[in-house]
mmCIF file of C-alpha atoms in Angstrom:
data_model
loop_
_atom_site.group_PDB
_atom_site.id
_atom_site.type_symbol
_atom_site.label_atom_id
_atom_site.label_comp_id
_atom_site.label_asym_id
_atom_site.label_seq_id
_atom_site.Cartn_x
_atom_site.Cartn_y
_atom_site.Cartn_z
ATOM 1 C CA MET A 1 22.160 17.964 -12.966
ATOM 2 C CA PRO A 2 22.878 18.446 -9.253
ATOM 3 C CA PRO A 3 23.852 21.878 -8.005
ATOM 4 C CA SER A 4 27.569 22.495 -8.362
ATOM 5 C CA GLY A 5 27.959 24.626 -5.269
ATOM 6 C CA PRO A 6 26.457 27.357 -3.152
ATOM 7 C CA ASN A 7 24.193 29.797 -4.941
ATOM 8 C CA PRO A 8 25.860 33.244 -4.739
ATOM 9 C CA TYR A 9 22.487 35.009 -4.938
ATOM 10 C CA LEU A 10 21.130 32.992 -2.026
ATOM 11 C CA ARG A 11 24.278 33.697 -0.011
ATOM 12 C CA THR A 12 23.876 37.449 -0.610
ATOM 13 C CA LYS A 13 20.192 37.271 0.323
ATOM 14 C CA ILE A 14 21.038 35.530 3.598
ATOM 15 C CA MET A 15 23.996 37.753 4.471
ATOM 16 C CA THR A 16 21.981 40.957 3.951
ATOM 17 C CA ALA A 17 18.708 39.790 5.534
ATOM 18 C CA SER A 18 17.336 41.286 8.728
ATOM 19 C CA PRO A 19 16.813 39.020 11.759
ATOM 20 C CA GLN A 20 13.088 38.937 10.978
ATOM 21 C CA GLU A 21 13.735 37.890 7.374
ATOM 22 C CA LEU A 22 16.132 35.172 8.537
ATOM 23 C CA ARG A 23 13.506 33.841 10.934
ATOM 24 C CA LEU A 24 10.938 33.802 8.122
ATOM 25 C CA MET A 25 13.374 31.915 5.857
ATOM 26 C CA LEU A 26 13.926 29.402 8.651
ATOM 27 C CA TYR A 27 10.189 28.832 9.107
ATOM 28 C CA GLU A 28 9.596 28.571 5.354
ATOM 29 C CA GLY A 29 12.340 25.947 5.090
ATOM 30 C CA ALA A 30 10.926 24.000 8.035
ATOM 31 C CA VAL A 31 7.450 23.983 6.470
ATOM 32 C CA ARG A 32 8.894 22.893 3.113
ATOM 33 C CA PHE A 33 10.775 19.979 4.692
ATOM 34 C CA CYS A 34 7.727 18.955 6.751
ATOM 35 C CA ARG A 35 5.651 18.806 3.563
ATOM 36 C CA GLN A 36 8.336 16.735 1.851
ATOM 37 C CA SER A 37 8.459 14.288 4.757
ATOM 38 C CA LEU A 38 4.659 13.962 4.804
ATOM 39 C CA ALA A 39 4.655 13.207 1.074
ATOM 40 C CA ALA A 40 7.363 10.564 1.561
ATOM 41 C CA MET A 41 5.441 8.962 4.439
ATOM 42 C CA GLU A 42 2.252 8.878 2.363
ATOM 43 C CA LYS A 43 4.129 7.277 -0.529
ATOM 44 C CA THR A 44 5.638 4.664 1.786
ATOM 45 C CA THR A 45 2.246 3.916 3.329
ATOM 46 C CA THR A 46 0.717 3.473 -0.124
ATOM 47 C CA MET A 47 3.546 1.162 -1.185
ATOM 48 C CA LEU A 48 3.168 -0.945 1.961
ATOM 49 C CA ARG A 49 -0.573 -1.319 1.354
ATOM 50 C CA LEU A 50 0.100 -2.622 -2.156
ATOM 51 C CA MET A 51 2.512 -5.291 -0.950
ATOM 52 C CA PRO A 52 0.991 -8.780 -0.526
#
């Protein structure tokens, strides 16, 4: 089931975070999305190798 809307706990965490905590959240999100994109590229590469 997809999320139905913004998470109120996450919103509170963001609104009360210090600038340093916000920067850390930003970096953690960037790393997470980089890992996801690498996994997708590896999957695509594997699929292309299997094609005749």
